[in-house]
mmCIF file of C-alpha atoms in Angstrom:
data_model
loop_
_atom_site.group_PDB
_atom_site.id
_atom_site.type_symbol
_atom_site.label_atom_id
_atom_site.label_comp_id
_atom_site.label_asym_id
_atom_site.label_seq_id
_atom_site.Cartn_x
_atom_site.Cartn_y
_atom_site.Cartn_z
ATOM 1 C CA UNK A 1 -12.937 21.565 15.907
ATOM 2 C CA UNK A 2 -10.334 23.725 17.673
ATOM 3 C CA UNK A 3 -7.611 21.423 16.359
ATOM 4 C CA UNK A 4 -4.429 23.564 16.196
ATOM 5 C CA UNK A 5 -2.336 21.058 14.225
ATOM 6 C CA UNK A 6 -2.124 19.755 10.675
ATOM 7 C CA UNK A 7 -5.244 18.447 8.922
ATOM 8 C CA UNK A 8 -5.702 16.120 5.938
ATOM 9 C CA UNK A 9 -8.945 15.547 4.064
ATOM 10 C CA UNK A 10 -9.650 12.703 1.661
ATOM 11 C CA UNK A 11 -11.372 13.099 -1.679
ATOM 12 C CA UNK A 12 -14.266 10.672 -1.357
ATOM 13 C CA UNK A 13 -12.645 8.222 -3.762
ATOM 14 C CA UNK A 14 -12.544 5.373 -1.257
ATOM 15 C CA UNK A 15 -16.345 5.270 -1.294
ATOM 16 C CA UNK A 16 -16.044 3.791 -4.796
ATOM 17 C CA UNK A 17 -14.922 0.651 -2.993
ATOM 18 C CA UNK A 18 -16.824 0.835 0.292
ATOM 19 C CA UNK A 19 -20.131 1.847 -1.389
ATOM 20 C CA UNK A 20 -19.563 0.031 -4.684
ATOM 21 C CA UNK A 21 -23.104 -1.362 -4.684
ATOM 22 C CA UNK A 22 -24.371 2.250 -4.582
ATOM 23 C CA UNK A 23 -21.872 3.788 -7.040
ATOM 24 C CA UNK A 24 -21.615 4.209 -10.801
ATOM 25 C CA UNK A 25 -18.169 5.286 -12.042
ATOM 26 C CA UNK A 26 -17.774 7.122 -15.362
ATOM 27 C CA UNK A 27 -15.234 9.515 -16.875
ATOM 28 C CA UNK A 28 -17.274 12.435 -15.544
ATOM 29 C CA UNK A 29 -17.072 11.262 -11.947
ATOM 30 C CA UNK A 30 -18.738 8.866 -9.554
ATOM 31 C CA UNK A 31 -22.486 8.839 -9.004
ATOM 32 C CA UNK A 32 -23.570 7.625 -5.576
ATOM 33 C CA UNK A 33 -27.013 6.511 -4.657
ATOM 34 C CA UNK A 34 -27.763 8.194 -1.353
ATOM 35 C CA UNK A 35 -28.083 5.551 1.400
ATOM 36 C CA UNK A 36 -30.562 7.932 3.069
ATOM 37 C CA UNK A 37 -33.159 8.662 0.379
ATOM 38 C CA UNK A 38 -31.872 6.840 -2.713
ATOM 39 C CA UNK A 39 -31.299 10.042 -4.729
ATOM 40 C CA UNK A 40 -28.266 10.098 -7.080
ATOM 41 C CA UNK A 41 -25.299 12.324 -6.100
ATOM 42 C CA UNK A 42 -22.495 13.069 -8.576
ATOM 43 C CA UNK A 43 -18.983 13.615 -7.206
ATOM 44 C CA UNK A 44 -16.537 14.939 -9.812
ATOM 45 C CA UNK A 45 -12.816 15.711 -9.368
ATOM 46 C CA UNK A 46 -13.721 19.415 -9.513
ATOM 47 C CA UNK A 47 -16.372 19.191 -6.809
ATOM 48 C CA UNK A 48 -14.128 17.081 -4.568
ATOM 49 C CA UNK A 49 -11.416 19.752 -4.725
ATOM 50 C CA UNK A 50 -13.947 22.556 -4.273
ATOM 51 C CA UNK A 51 -15.255 20.931 -1.073
ATOM 52 C CA UNK A 52 -11.726 20.395 0.237
ATOM 53 C CA UNK A 53 -10.768 23.989 -0.613
ATOM 54 C CA UNK A 54 -13.695 25.152 1.525
ATOM 55 C CA UNK A 55 -12.733 22.919 4.445
ATOM 56 C CA UNK A 56 -9.198 24.289 4.233
ATOM 57 C CA UNK A 57 -7.092 21.301 5.308
ATOM 58 C CA UNK A 58 -3.303 21.497 4.979
ATOM 59 C CA UNK A 59 -3.207 18.388 2.762
ATOM 60 C CA UNK A 60 -5.965 17.520 0.305
ATOM 61 C CA UNK A 61 -6.229 14.390 -1.811
ATOM 62 C CA UNK A 62 -7.005 14.114 -5.513
ATOM 63 C CA UNK A 63 -10.095 12.168 -6.506
ATOM 64 C CA UNK A 64 -8.852 8.867 -7.913
ATOM 65 C CA UNK A 65 -10.498 5.805 -9.405
ATOM 66 C CA UNK A 66 -10.117 3.189 -6.675
ATOM 67 C CA UNK A 67 -10.472 -0.549 -7.191
ATOM 68 C CA UNK A 68 -9.755 -3.425 -4.833
ATOM 69 C CA UNK A 69 -6.345 -5.038 -5.252
ATOM 70 C CA UNK A 70 -8.030 -8.433 -5.405
ATOM 71 C CA UNK A 71 -9.665 -7.459 -8.734
ATOM 72 C CA UNK A 72 -7.861 -8.501 -11.923
ATOM 73 C CA UNK A 73 -8.284 -7.689 -15.604
ATOM 74 C CA UNK A 74 -8.774 -4.508 -17.661
ATOM 75 C CA UNK A 75 -10.596 -2.637 -14.850
ATOM 76 C CA UNK A 76 -7.246 -2.136 -13.053
ATOM 77 C CA UNK A 77 -5.647 -0.485 -16.087
ATOM 78 C CA UNK A 78 -8.743 1.611 -16.765
ATOM 79 C CA UNK A 79 -8.708 2.916 -13.177
ATOM 80 C CA UNK A 80 -4.997 3.760 -13.310
ATOM 81 C CA UNK A 81 -5.274 5.797 -16.531
ATOM 82 C CA UNK A 82 -8.434 7.531 -15.289
ATOM 83 C CA UNK A 83 -6.607 8.446 -12.066
ATOM 84 C CA UNK A 84 -3.956 10.229 -14.181
ATOM 85 C CA UNK A 85 -6.624 12.041 -16.217
ATOM 86 C CA UNK A 86 -8.470 13.086 -13.068
ATOM 87 C CA UNK A 87 -5.337 14.483 -11.386
ATOM 88 C CA UNK A 88 -5.133 17.075 -14.162
ATOM 89 C CA UNK A 89 -8.744 18.077 -13.497
ATOM 90 C CA UNK A 90 -7.971 18.286 -9.764
ATOM 91 C CA UNK A 91 -4.926 20.495 -10.380
ATOM 92 C CA UNK A 92 -6.960 22.808 -12.629
ATOM 93 C CA UNK A 93 -9.757 23.038 -10.017
ATOM 94 C CA UNK A 94 -7.413 23.699 -7.070
ATOM 95 C CA UNK A 95 -7.917 27.368 -6.087
ATOM 96 C CA UNK A 96 -5.661 27.451 -2.999
ATOM 97 C CA UNK A 97 -2.315 25.943 -4.071
ATOM 98 C CA UNK A 98 -0.342 28.282 -1.785
ATOM 99 C CA UNK A 99 -2.399 27.299 1.296
ATOM 100 C CA UNK A 100 -3.148 23.641 0.644
ATOM 101 C CA UNK A 101 -0.963 20.794 -0.605
ATOM 102 C CA UNK A 102 -2.617 18.609 -3.248
ATOM 103 C CA UNK A 103 -1.356 15.015 -3.193
ATOM 104 C CA UNK A 104 -1.760 12.629 -6.123
ATOM 105 C CA UNK A 105 -2.487 8.943 -5.550
ATOM 106 C CA UNK A 106 -0.627 6.076 -7.219
ATOM 107 C CA UNK A 107 -2.964 3.349 -8.504
ATOM 108 C CA UNK A 108 -2.340 0.235 -10.601
ATOM 109 C CA UNK A 109 -3.329 -2.676 -8.409
ATOM 110 C CA UNK A 110 -0.639 -5.310 -7.947
ATOM 111 C CA UNK A 111 0.710 -4.856 -11.485
ATOM 112 C CA UNK A 112 4.250 -3.410 -11.309
ATOM 113 C CA UNK A 113 4.054 -2.081 -14.885
ATOM 114 C CA UNK A 114 0.834 -0.144 -14.221
ATOM 115 C CA UNK A 115 2.168 1.138 -10.886
ATOM 116 C CA UNK A 116 5.302 2.378 -12.645
ATOM 117 C CA UNK A 117 3.290 4.214 -15.327
ATOM 118 C CA UNK A 118 1.176 5.902 -12.648
ATOM 119 C CA UNK A 119 4.154 6.852 -10.455
ATOM 120 C CA UNK A 120 6.015 8.430 -13.371
ATOM 121 C CA UNK A 121 2.897 10.250 -14.566
ATOM 122 C CA UNK A 122 2.313 11.792 -11.139
ATOM 123 C CA UNK A 123 5.972 12.714 -10.628
ATOM 124 C CA UNK A 124 5.926 14.503 -13.997
ATOM 125 C CA UNK A 125 3.212 16.764 -12.568
ATOM 126 C CA UNK A 126 5.516 17.875 -9.715
ATOM 127 C CA UNK A 127 2.994 17.648 -6.872
ATOM 128 C CA UNK A 128 3.721 18.616 -3.228
ATOM 129 C CA UNK A 129 3.364 14.985 -2.110
ATOM 130 C CA UNK A 130 2.336 11.525 -3.262
ATOM 131 C CA UNK A 131 0.182 8.741 -1.872
ATOM 132 C CA UNK A 132 0.273 5.011 -2.562
ATOM 133 C CA UNK A 133 -3.358 3.977 -2.837
ATOM 134 C CA UNK A 134 -5.373 0.849 -3.448
ATOM 135 C CA UNK A 135 -3.645 -1.298 -0.814
ATOM 136 C CA UNK A 136 -4.798 -2.884 2.462
ATOM 137 C CA UNK A 137 -7.801 -4.258 0.567
ATOM 138 C CA UNK A 138 -7.324 -7.981 1.036
ATOM 139 C CA UNK A 139 -4.116 -8.612 -0.933
ATOM 140 C CA UNK A 140 -1.474 -10.948 0.513
ATOM 141 C CA UNK A 141 1.295 -9.316 2.537
ATOM 142 C CA UNK A 142 4.045 -10.333 0.128
ATOM 143 C CA UNK A 143 2.304 -8.435 -2.687
ATOM 144 C CA UNK A 144 1.575 -5.527 -0.352
ATOM 145 C CA UNK A 145 5.162 -4.785 0.650
ATOM 146 C CA UNK A 146 6.482 -5.234 -2.890
ATOM 147 C CA UNK A 147 4.096 -2.555 -4.224
ATOM 148 C CA UNK A 148 5.130 -0.176 -1.430
ATOM 149 C CA UNK A 149 8.823 -0.854 -2.109
ATOM 150 C CA UNK A 150 8.437 -0.299 -5.844
ATOM 151 C CA UNK A 151 6.582 2.996 -5.408
ATOM 152 C CA UNK A 152 8.821 4.473 -2.709
ATOM 153 C CA UNK A 153 11.890 3.605 -4.796
ATOM 154 C CA UNK A 154 10.623 5.815 -7.653
ATOM 155 C CA UNK A 155 8.794 8.626 -5.832
ATOM 156 C CA UNK A 156 10.908 11.689 -4.885
ATOM 157 C CA UNK A 157 12.759 11.338 -1.577
ATOM 158 C CA UNK A 158 12.320 15.027 -0.755
ATOM 159 C CA UNK A 159 8.506 14.897 -0.775
ATOM 160 C CA UNK A 160 6.072 13.055 1.523
ATOM 161 C CA UNK A 161 5.222 9.464 0.555
ATOM 162 C CA UNK A 162 1.914 8.445 2.072
ATOM 163 C CA UNK A 163 0.610 4.850 2.263
ATOM 164 C CA UNK A 164 -3.177 5.122 2.468
ATOM 165 C CA UNK A 165 -5.250 2.849 4.683
ATOM 166 C CA UNK A 166 -2.268 1.505 6.681
ATOM 167 C CA UNK A 167 -2.433 0.412 9.362
ATOM 168 C CA UNK A 168 -1.275 -2.135 11.765
ATOM 169 C CA UNK A 169 1.836 -1.252 13.808
ATOM 170 C CA UNK A 170 3.867 -3.949 12.029
ATOM 171 C CA UNK A 171 2.824 -2.615 8.599
ATOM 172 C CA UNK A 172 3.813 0.922 9.591
ATOM 173 C CA UNK A 173 7.279 -0.160 10.745
ATOM 174 C CA UNK A 174 7.845 -2.204 7.569
ATOM 175 C CA UNK A 175 6.611 0.559 5.245
ATOM 176 C CA UNK A 176 8.758 3.117 7.066
ATOM 177 C CA UNK A 177 11.776 0.883 6.499
ATOM 178 C CA UNK A 178 10.864 0.879 2.801
ATOM 179 C CA UNK A 179 10.777 4.690 2.677
ATOM 180 C CA UNK A 180 7.175 5.710 3.450
ATOM 181 C CA UNK A 181 6.476 8.749 5.657
ATOM 182 C CA UNK A 182 2.725 8.981 6.310
ATOM 183 C CA UNK A 183 -0.199 6.684 7.123
ATOM 184 C CA UNK A 184 -3.881 6.741 8.023
ATOM 185 C CA UNK A 185 -6.121 4.025 9.368
ATOM 186 C CA UNK A 186 -9.249 3.454 11.446
ATOM 187 C CA UNK A 187 -7.638 0.397 13.069
ATOM 188 C CA UNK A 188 -6.780 1.849 16.533
ATOM 189 C CA UNK A 189 -10.341 2.983 17.246
ATOM 190 C CA UNK A 190 -12.164 0.270 15.302
ATOM 191 C CA UNK A 191 -10.340 -2.529 17.111
ATOM 192 C CA UNK A 192 -11.042 -0.713 20.394
ATOM 193 C CA UNK A 193 -14.767 -0.960 19.685
ATOM 194 C CA UNK A 194 -14.312 -4.735 19.500
ATOM 195 C CA UNK A 195 -12.675 -4.729 22.935
ATOM 196 C CA UNK A 196 -9.072 -5.058 21.744
ATOM 197 C CA UNK A 197 -6.040 -3.121 23.001
ATOM 198 C CA UNK A 198 -2.805 -2.640 21.047
ATOM 199 C CA UNK A 199 0.298 -3.603 23.044
ATOM 200 C CA UNK A 200 3.987 -4.064 22.088
ATOM 201 C CA UNK A 201 3.461 -7.833 21.981
ATOM 202 C CA UNK A 202 0.566 -7.526 19.535
ATOM 203 C CA UNK A 203 -2.999 -7.248 20.838
ATOM 204 C CA UNK A 204 -4.826 -7.874 24.109
ATOM 205 C CA UNK A 205 -8.456 -8.988 23.877
ATOM 206 C CA UNK A 206 -10.215 -7.503 26.885
ATOM 207 C CA UNK A 207 -13.437 -9.421 26.269
ATOM 208 C CA UNK A 208 -11.783 -12.748 27.136
ATOM 209 C CA UNK A 209 -12.857 -14.317 30.418
ATOM 210 C CA UNK A 210 -9.221 -14.449 31.520
ATOM 211 C CA UNK A 211 -9.335 -10.647 31.870
ATOM 212 C CA UNK A 212 -12.176 -10.721 34.417
ATOM 213 C CA UNK A 213 -9.888 -10.908 37.462
ATOM 214 C CA UNK A 214 -6.675 -9.445 36.006
ATOM 215 C CA UNK A 215 -5.766 -6.395 38.097
ATOM 216 C CA UNK A 216 -2.822 -5.308 35.943
ATOM 217 C CA UNK A 217 -3.032 -2.314 33.585
ATOM 218 C CA UNK A 218 -3.396 -2.982 29.849
ATOM 219 C CA UNK A 219 0.341 -2.390 29.430
ATOM 220 C CA UNK A 220 2.462 -1.940 32.596
ATOM 221 C CA UNK A 221 5.022 0.063 30.561
ATOM 222 C CA UNK A 222 2.463 2.462 29.072
ATOM 223 C CA UNK A 223 2.188 5.991 30.531
ATOM 224 C CA UNK A 224 -1.287 6.769 29.160
ATOM 225 C CA UNK A 225 -4.148 7.884 31.400
ATOM 226 C CA UNK A 226 -5.949 4.569 30.968
ATOM 227 C CA UNK A 227 -3.000 2.391 31.980
ATOM 228 C CA UNK A 228 -2.317 4.647 34.963
ATOM 229 C CA UNK A 229 -5.869 4.502 36.323
ATOM 230 C CA UNK A 230 -7.720 1.377 35.178
ATOM 231 C CA UNK A 231 -7.220 -2.379 35.396
ATOM 232 C CA UNK A 232 -7.812 -4.987 32.732
ATOM 233 C CA UNK A 233 -10.600 -6.423 34.907
ATOM 234 C CA UNK A 234 -12.409 -3.094 35.091
ATOM 235 C CA UNK A 235 -12.199 -2.512 31.350
ATOM 236 C CA UNK A 236 -13.317 -6.122 30.768
ATOM 237 C CA UNK A 237 -16.447 -5.379 32.811
ATOM 238 C CA UNK A 238 -17.144 -2.373 30.592
ATOM 239 C CA UNK A 239 -16.410 -3.585 27.051
ATOM 240 C CA UNK A 240 -19.180 -6.177 27.156
ATOM 241 C CA UNK A 241 -21.920 -3.676 28.058
ATOM 242 C CA UNK A 242 -20.800 -0.027 28.223
ATOM 243 C CA UNK A 243 -19.520 2.405 25.559
ATOM 244 C CA UNK A 244 -17.014 3.752 28.091
ATOM 245 C CA UNK A 245 -14.956 0.585 27.604
ATOM 246 C CA UNK A 246 -14.511 1.340 23.884
ATOM 247 C CA UNK A 247 -13.640 4.947 24.684
ATOM 248 C CA UNK A 248 -10.941 3.975 27.199
ATOM 249 C CA UNK A 249 -9.460 1.465 24.752
ATOM 250 C CA UNK A 250 -9.566 4.046 21.958
ATOM 251 C CA UNK A 251 -7.644 6.478 24.162
ATOM 252 C CA UNK A 252 -5.008 3.848 24.956
ATOM 253 C CA UNK A 253 -4.703 2.659 21.348
ATOM 254 C CA UNK A 254 -4.275 6.187 19.997
ATOM 255 C CA UNK A 255 -1.675 6.890 22.687
ATOM 256 C CA UNK A 256 0.167 3.723 21.670
ATOM 257 C CA UNK A 257 0.162 4.698 17.973
ATOM 258 C CA UNK A 258 1.333 8.236 18.740
ATOM 259 C CA UNK A 259 4.142 6.897 20.930
ATOM 260 C CA UNK A 260 5.120 4.393 18.239
ATOM 261 C CA UNK A 261 5.235 7.221 15.671
ATOM 262 C CA UNK A 262 7.317 9.452 17.978
ATOM 263 C CA UNK A 263 9.797 6.686 18.722
ATOM 264 C CA UNK A 264 10.021 5.701 15.066
ATOM 265 C CA UNK A 265 10.638 9.308 14.013
ATOM 266 C CA UNK A 266 13.224 9.883 16.757
ATOM 267 C CA UNK A 267 15.128 6.743 15.811
ATOM 268 C CA UNK A 268 15.408 7.948 12.208
ATOM 269 C CA UNK A 269 16.598 11.409 13.265
ATOM 270 C CA UNK A 270 19.164 9.865 15.642
ATOM 271 C CA UNK A 271 20.380 7.344 13.059
ATOM 272 C CA UNK A 272 19.153 4.419 15.170
ATOM 273 C CA UNK A 273 16.296 3.126 13.036
ATOM 274 C CA UNK A 274 17.724 -0.414 12.545
ATOM 275 C CA UNK A 275 17.964 -0.814 16.339
ATOM 276 C CA UNK A 276 14.387 0.466 16.690
ATOM 277 C CA UNK A 277 13.170 -2.116 14.163
ATOM 278 C CA UNK A 278 14.953 -4.976 15.948
ATOM 279 C CA UNK A 279 13.590 -3.933 19.353
ATOM 280 C CA UNK A 280 10.079 -3.652 17.928
ATOM 281 C CA UNK A 281 10.263 -7.102 16.298
ATOM 282 C CA UNK A 282 11.785 -8.751 19.383
ATOM 283 C CA UNK A 283 8.845 -7.588 21.511
ATOM 284 C CA UNK A 284 6.250 -8.675 18.978
ATOM 285 C CA UNK A 285 7.956 -11.975 18.080
ATOM 286 C CA UNK A 286 9.954 -13.059 21.174
ATOM 287 C CA UNK A 287 10.404 -16.573 19.727
ATOM 288 C CA UNK A 288 11.926 -15.181 16.537
ATOM 289 C CA UNK A 289 9.021 -16.405 14.397
ATOM 290 C CA UNK A 290 8.916 -13.232 12.317
ATOM 291 C CA UNK A 291 6.682 -13.621 9.217
ATOM 292 C CA UNK A 292 8.609 -14.392 6.044
ATOM 293 C CA UNK A 293 7.194 -11.339 4.245
ATOM 294 C CA UNK A 294 8.665 -9.091 6.947
ATOM 295 C CA UNK A 295 12.075 -10.764 6.625
ATOM 296 C CA UNK A 296 11.960 -10.334 2.834
ATOM 297 C CA UNK A 297 10.957 -6.664 3.114
ATOM 298 C CA UNK A 298 13.746 -5.937 5.603
ATOM 299 C CA UNK A 299 16.246 -7.599 3.303
ATOM 300 C CA UNK A 300 15.242 -5.200 0.514
ATOM 301 C CA UNK A 301 15.316 -2.267 2.972
ATOM 302 C CA UNK A 302 18.865 -3.356 3.897
ATOM 303 C CA UNK A 303 18.040 -3.643 7.596
ATOM 304 C CA UNK A 304 19.716 -6.567 9.334
ATOM 305 C CA UNK A 305 17.196 -8.327 11.594
ATOM 306 C CA UNK A 306 19.159 -11.575 11.950
ATOM 307 C CA UNK A 307 19.558 -10.935 15.700
ATOM 308 C CA UNK A 308 15.785 -11.186 16.272
ATOM 309 C CA UNK A 309 14.917 -13.811 13.611
ATOM 310 C CA UNK A 310 14.842 -17.563 14.114
ATOM 311 C CA UNK A 311 17.978 -18.789 12.218
ATOM 312 C CA UNK A 312 16.085 -21.036 9.758
ATOM 313 C CA UNK A 313 13.537 -18.322 8.922
ATOM 314 C CA UNK A 314 16.246 -15.717 8.278
ATOM 315 C CA UNK A 315 18.185 -18.116 6.032
ATOM 316 C CA UNK A 316 14.988 -18.834 4.064
ATOM 317 C CA UNK A 317 14.266 -15.090 3.646
ATOM 318 C CA UNK A 318 17.814 -14.454 2.444
ATOM 319 C CA UNK A 319 17.468 -17.323 -0.007
ATOM 320 C CA UNK A 320 14.194 -15.896 -1.364
ATOM 321 C CA UNK A 321 15.823 -12.498 -1.836
ATOM 322 C CA UNK A 322 18.852 -13.946 -3.631
ATOM 323 C CA UNK A 323 16.555 -15.827 -6.014
ATOM 324 C CA UNK A 324 14.795 -12.681 -7.269
ATOM 325 C CA UNK A 325 15.404 -12.143 -10.948
ATOM 326 C CA UNK A 326 17.000 -8.937 -12.220
ATOM 327 C CA UNK A 327 13.689 -7.290 -13.173
ATOM 328 C CA UNK A 328 12.211 -7.909 -9.732
ATOM 329 C CA UNK A 329 15.285 -6.518 -7.994
ATOM 330 C CA UNK A 330 15.091 -3.409 -10.160
ATOM 331 C CA UNK A 331 11.382 -3.010 -9.425
ATOM 332 C CA UNK A 332 11.895 -3.094 -5.646
#
C-alpha cells in the first residue's frame, strides 16, 4: 500500500455480528458460510493471529466472541468467558511479539460485573494494549458512556485504551474525556457516500435542495482541498449522480476527523483539554442544549462544561450524578 505509518488489523471477530446469519460460533472458533459459494470457512484464534502475523501490522487484535449489546441473557456471559479463553490461544499463537502488539478486547455487554471480570482477566495477562469492544451496536448513549468509563477506570493508564467502532466526533470527545486513546470507525466515509459532510456544527446534508444554489464551501473555516476548491452547489450536483461527490466528501470528512484528532491531542499535551471540550460543545450546541448523557459523562470526567450548557440542563445533570449510589460511583 506504500503506507509509511502505523497499521492496525482486526481479527475478524466483528463478522460474528455483521454476518451472524452466516456464522456458527463454537469453542473451536467461528464457522462462516461463504457469501460467494456457500462453502464453510473456519476461523480460529490461531488462524486469525497467523493471518495478522503475515500481514505484519503494528497492532493486531485478538479474536473475541462478539455479541450485540442489545442482547441479554446467558449468551453475554458465555461470550465474555470465551473471549478470555481465546486470548490465551491468541497469545500462544503469536509468533512476532517483538514486532507486533497484540491487544485484548474487553467484552461483557452492558453488565458492569461481567465487564469487570473481563477487564481484570485481560490486565492479568499484561498485554501491550487493550480495547473496549461490543459497543456502538444500538445501545442507548447513557449505557454506552458508563461502560467506557468503567473500563478506562480499571485499565492501565500507561497502555493504549482503544474504543472499537467509535465513531461520531461527539463520541470521540466524550470517550477521550473518560480516558480512551484510540478509535476506529467507517462513519466519515460511509456518511460521505450518503451525501453528508461533517462540520463543527454537526453535519451538512449536501443532497438537500437548499444546497443547489449555495456557493459557499462546505465549511468556510476548513483548509482542506475540497473546501478550498469546490462549492456546496457543485458537490450537490455530484452526490445525486456521480461517485466523485462521495469521494470529495470522503476527503473532507477524513480531513475533519484528522484535524479534530490533532487538536484534541494538542489540547491534552498543552493542558488545555477542558477548554477544547467547551469550544467543541459550544460549536455543536450553540443554544446550550447539550444531551444529558454528555453532561453526565463530563461530570464523571470532572470537566466543567457549565459555561456551554443551558442552566437547567446542567443542574439536572449534576442532580443525576449526585444521586448515583456508592456502587455506581465506584464502577465509573
